[in-house]
Coordinates of C-alpha atoms and ligand atoms in Angstrom, one line a residue:
X315 CA 5.9 -5.8 11.0
X316 CA 2.5 -6.5 11.7
X317 CA 0.4 -8.0 8.9
X318 CA -3.5 -7.3 8.4
X319 CA -4.9 -10.2 6.2
X320 CA -8.0 -9.0 4.2
X321 CA -9.5 -12.1 2.8
X322 CA -8.8 -14.1 -0.4
X323 CA -10.9 -12.2 -2.8
X324 CA -9.1 -11.0 -5.8
X325 CA -9.6 -9.8 -9.5
X326 CA -6.9 -11.9 -10.9
X327 CA -6.4 -15.8 -11.1
X328 CA -3.0 -16.2 -11.2
X329 CA -1.9 -19.8 -12.3
X330 CA 0.5 -20.2 -9.5
X331 CA -2.0 -18.5 -6.9
X332 CA -1.1 -20.4 -3.5
X333 CA -4.7 -19.0 -2.2
X334 CA -6.7 -20.4 -5.3
X335 CA -7.7 -23.5 -3.4
X336 CA -8.4 -21.7 -0.4
X337 CA -10.5 -19.1 -2.0
X338 CA -12.6 -21.9 -3.7
X339 CA -12.9 -23.7 -0.4
X340 CA -14.7 -20.6 1.2
X341 CA -17.3 -20.9 -1.6
X342 CA -18.1 -17.3 -0.9
X343 CA -17.8 -14.4 -3.3
X344 CA -16.5 -12.3 -0.7
X345 CA -13.3 -14.6 -0.5
X346 CA -13.5 -15.0 3.3
X347 CA -13.7 -11.1 3.9
X348 CA -14.8 -10.4 7.7
X349 CA -15.0 -6.4 8.1
X350 CA -15.4 -6.9 11.9
X351 CA -12.2 -9.2 12.2
X352 CA -10.3 -6.9 10.0
X353 CA -11.1 -3.6 11.9
X354 CA -10.6 -5.6 15.2
X355 CA -6.9 -6.4 14.0
X356 CA -6.2 -2.9 13.2
X357 CA -7.5 -1.7 16.3
X358 CA -5.4 -4.2 18.2
X359 CA -2.3 -2.4 17.1
X360 CA -1.7 -0.7 20.1
X361 CA 2.0 -1.7 20.6
X362 CA 3.7 -0.8 17.4
X363 CA 7.4 0.2 17.7
X364 CA 8.7 3.2 16.3
X365 CA 9.5 2.8 12.6
X366 CA 7.3 -0.6 12.5
X367 CA 5.4 -1.4 9.4
X368 CA 2.0 -2.5 8.8
X369 CA 1.4 -4.7 5.8
X370 CA -2.3 -5.0 4.3
X371 CA -2.3 -8.5 2.4
X372 CA -4.9 -10.5 0.7
X373 CA -6.0 -11.8 -1.8
X374 CA -6.2 -8.4 -3.3
X375 CA -6.4 -5.5 -0.9
X376 CA -7.6 -2.9 -3.3
X377 CA -10.8 -4.9 -3.9
X378 CA -12.1 -3.5 -0.5
X379 CA -13.6 -0.2 -0.8
X380 CA -12.6 0.5 3.0
X381 CA -8.7 0.1 2.2
X382 CA -7.9 3.9 2.4
X383 CA -9.9 4.1 5.6
X384 CA -8.0 1.2 7.0
X385 CA -4.7 2.4 6.1
X386 CA -5.5 5.7 8.0
X387 CA -6.8 3.7 10.9
X388 CA -3.4 2.0 11.0
X389 CA -1.6 5.3 10.9
X390 CA -3.7 6.5 13.8
X391 CA -2.7 3.5 15.5
X392 CA 1.1 4.5 15.3
X393 CA 2.2 2.8 12.1
X394 CA 5.2 4.5 10.5
X395 CA 5.1 2.5 7.5
X396 CA 2.2 0.9 5.6
X397 CA 3.0 -1.7 2.9
X398 CA 0.1 -2.9 0.4
X399 CA 0.7 -5.9 -1.5
X400 CA -1.3 -5.6 -4.6
X401 CA -1.8 -6.3 -8.3
X402 CA -2.0 -2.8 -8.8
X403 CA -5.0 -2.7 -11.1
X404 CA -7.2 -0.4 -9.3
X405 CA -4.5 2.2 -9.2
X406 CA -5.3 2.3 -13.1
X407 CA -7.9 4.8 -11.9
X408 CA -5.7 7.8 -11.0
X409 CA -8.2 9.3 -8.4
X410 CA -7.8 6.0 -6.5
X411 CA -4.0 6.2 -6.5
X412 CA -4.4 9.7 -5.1
X413 CA -7.0 8.6 -2.6
X414 CA -4.3 6.0 -1.3
X415 CA -1.6 8.7 -1.2
X416 CA -3.9 11.2 0.7
X417 CA -4.0 8.6 3.7
X418 CA -0.2 10.0 4.8
X419 CA -0.9 13.5 3.9
X420 CA 0.3 15.8 6.6
X421 CA 1.5 12.6 8.5
X422 CA 4.8 11.4 9.0
X423 CA 3.9 7.9 8.0
X424 CA 4.9 6.6 4.6
X425 CA 3.1 4.3 2.1
X426 CA 4.7 1.7 -0.2
X427 CA 3.3 -0.8 -2.6
X428 CA 4.4 -4.3 -3.6
X429 CA 3.0 -4.6 -6.9
X430 CA 2.8 -8.1 -8.5
X431 CA 3.9 -7.8 -12.5
X432 CA 4.2 -11.1 -14.1
X433 CA 5.4 -10.2 -17.5
X434 CA 6.9 -7.5 -19.9
X435 CA 3.9 -7.8 -22.5
X436 CA 0.1 -8.3 -22.2
X437 CA 0.4 -11.9 -23.4
X438 CA 3.1 -13.1 -20.7
X439 CA 1.4 -11.1 -17.9
X440 CA -2.0 -12.2 -18.8
X441 CA -0.8 -15.9 -19.2
X442 CA -0.2 -15.8 -15.6
X443 CA -3.1 -13.7 -14.2
X444 CA -5.7 -15.1 -16.5
X445 CA -7.5 -11.8 -16.2
X446 CA -8.1 -9.8 -19.6
X447 CA -7.2 -6.2 -19.4
X448 CA -5.0 -6.9 -16.2
X449 CA -1.7 -6.0 -18.0
X450 CA -2.6 -2.5 -19.0
X451 CA -4.2 -1.8 -15.6
X452 CA -1.2 -2.9 -13.6
X453 CA 1.2 -0.8 -15.5
X454 CA -0.7 2.1 -15.5
X455 CA -1.1 1.7 -11.8
X456 CA 2.4 1.6 -11.2
X457 CA 2.7 5.0 -13.3
X458 CA -0.1 6.5 -11.2
X459 CA 1.7 5.3 -8.1
X460 CA 4.7 7.2 -9.2
X461 CA 2.7 10.2 -10.1
X462 CA 1.0 10.3 -6.7
X463 CA 4.5 9.9 -5.2
X464 CA 3.8 6.4 -3.8
X465 CA 6.8 4.0 -3.5
X466 CA 6.4 0.9 -5.3
X467 CA 8.3 -2.3 -5.7
X468 CA 7.5 -5.0 -8.2
X469 CA 7.4 -8.6 -7.4
X470 CA 7.5 -11.2 -10.3
X471 CA 7.1 -14.8 -9.9
X472 CA 9.5 -16.7 -12.2
X473 CA 7.7 -19.4 -14.5
X474 CA 8.3 -21.3 -17.9
X475 CA 6.1 -18.4 -19.3
X476 CA 8.4 -15.4 -18.2
X477 CA 11.8 -16.6 -17.3
X478 CA 13.4 -15.7 -20.7
X479 CA 12.1 -12.0 -20.3
X480 CA 13.4 -11.1 -16.8
X481 CA 15.5 -8.3 -18.0
X482 CA 12.7 -6.9 -20.2
X483 CA 10.5 -7.1 -16.9
X484 CA 13.1 -5.2 -15.0
X485 CA 13.1 -2.4 -17.7
X486 CA 9.4 -2.2 -17.7
X487 CA 9.3 -1.9 -14.2
X488 CA 11.9 0.7 -14.1
X489 CA 10.1 2.8 -16.8
X490 CA 6.7 2.4 -14.9
X491 CA 8.1 4.0 -11.8
X492 CA 9.2 0.9 -9.4
X493 CA 12.3 1.8 -7.3
X494 CA 12.8 -2.0 -6.6
X495 CA 12.2 -5.5 -8.0
X496 CA 11.9 -8.9 -6.5
X497 CA 12.1 -12.3 -8.3
X498 CA 10.5 -15.1 -6.5
X499 CA 10.8 -18.8 -7.9
X500 CA 7.4 -20.2 -8.4
X501 CA 7.9 -23.0 -6.2
X502 CA 8.3 -20.5 -3.3
X503 CA 4.9 -19.4 -4.1
X504 CA 3.1 -22.5 -4.7
X505 CA 4.9 -25.9 -3.9
X506 CA 2.1 -27.8 -5.0
X507 CA 2.6 -26.8 -8.5
X508 CA 3.8 -30.1 -9.1
X509 CA 0.2 -31.2 -9.4
X510 CA -0.5 -29.7 -12.8
X511 CA 1.4 -28.4 -15.6
X512 CA 5.1 -27.7 -14.5
X513 CA 5.4 -24.1 -14.0
X514 CA 9.0 -23.9 -12.9
X515 CA 11.7 -23.4 -15.6
X516 CA 14.7 -25.5 -15.4
X517 CA 17.3 -24.3 -13.2
X518 CA 20.2 -24.2 -15.5
X519 CA 18.3 -22.3 -18.0
X520 CA 16.9 -19.8 -15.6
X521 CA 20.2 -18.9 -14.2
X522 CA 21.6 -16.9 -16.8
X523 CA 18.5 -15.2 -17.4
X524 CA 18.1 -14.1 -13.7
X525 CA 22.0 -13.0 -13.8
X526 CA 21.2 -10.8 -17.1
X527 CA 18.3 -9.4 -15.4
X528 CA 20.4 -8.4 -12.2
X529 CA 22.7 -6.7 -14.5
X530 CA 20.1 -4.7 -15.9
X531 CA 18.8 -3.8 -12.7
X532 CA 22.2 -2.5 -11.6
X533 CA 22.8 -0.6 -14.8
X534 CA 19.3 1.2 -14.2
X535 CA 19.8 1.6 -10.5
X536 CA 16.5 -0.1 -9.6
X537 CA 17.0 -2.1 -6.4
X538 CA 16.9 -5.8 -6.4
X539 CA 15.2 -7.4 -3.4
X540 CA 15.4 -10.5 -1.7
X541 CA 12.9 -12.1 0.8
X542 CA 9.2 -11.6 1.3
X543 CA 8.4 -8.2 1.8
X544 CA 5.2 -9.0 3.6
X545 CA 6.9 -11.3 5.9
X546 CA 9.1 -8.6 7.0
X547 CA 12.1 -9.8 4.9
X548 CA 14.0 -7.4 2.5
X549 CA 14.3 -3.7 2.5
X550 CA 12.4 -1.4 0.6
X551 CA 11.4 2.4 0.7
X552 CA 14.3 3.1 2.9
X553 CA 13.2 0.6 5.5
X554 CA 13.0 -2.9 6.5
X555 CA 9.6 -3.9 5.6
X556 CA 7.7 -6.3 7.8
X557 CA 3.9 -7.2 8.1
X558 CA 1.8 -8.6 11.1
X559 CA 0.1 -11.9 11.4
X560 CA -3.7 -11.6 11.5
Ligands
SF4_1906 S1 -2.7 -11.2 -7.7 FE1 -2.0 -12.5 -6.0 S2 -4.1 -13.0 -4.7 FE2 -4.4 -12.5 -6.9 S3 -4.7 -14.3 -7.9 FE3 -2.5 -13.4 -8.2 S4 -1.1 -14.6 -6.5 FE4 -3.5 -14.8 -6.3

């Protein structure tokens, strides 16, 4: 898996975002975007193995208008699979979902999304993202991905705000078209979360909720993923998904 890093810019402001401090440190509206470096890292993909995946990660990859072009460029360089880590909000525009899907039209390459969904309700999701309107856009984005035949997994960071509702999040992910779901402990995302209000639920209280969510996932036949998709761990969309360092 090769990972293409697009900078820290994001239209969400998640309470647990590991990049929040980095984004502020750049003190730039573009979140450290460097188009020349991004395109050079794509052009450097000259030694991809058959079946290898290229992952676009941020920040939020879809805030860059060039993303469809960059995906096409990675496919031209030989990427068999492309994974985009996204909050899915831009896919609320059906035309954008179609534009992403078009990058693989007539090609043997496949495109998959790893979509950040942090709650089963607007209040829960937007408590995490601190972005009004983000819940409706992410859920609609998942539906548009399904409509455009783009495989999507959901990633949910387990916090005190959502741990009681993990089973409902599985149901929503499934109803919205995701084919897989991954739960990540908040301390894995932001180990420094100790320096603020506690974000992690007590382990003993979380465990039964997680077990119930896994039961629902099995019942609905939505795949449960382990590991970091964008680090090459876990399996999704029929392949081991791996992303490349910049
Ligand atoms: S969507 Fe991802 S990159 Fe954006 S603020 Fe949330 S955790 Fe950070």
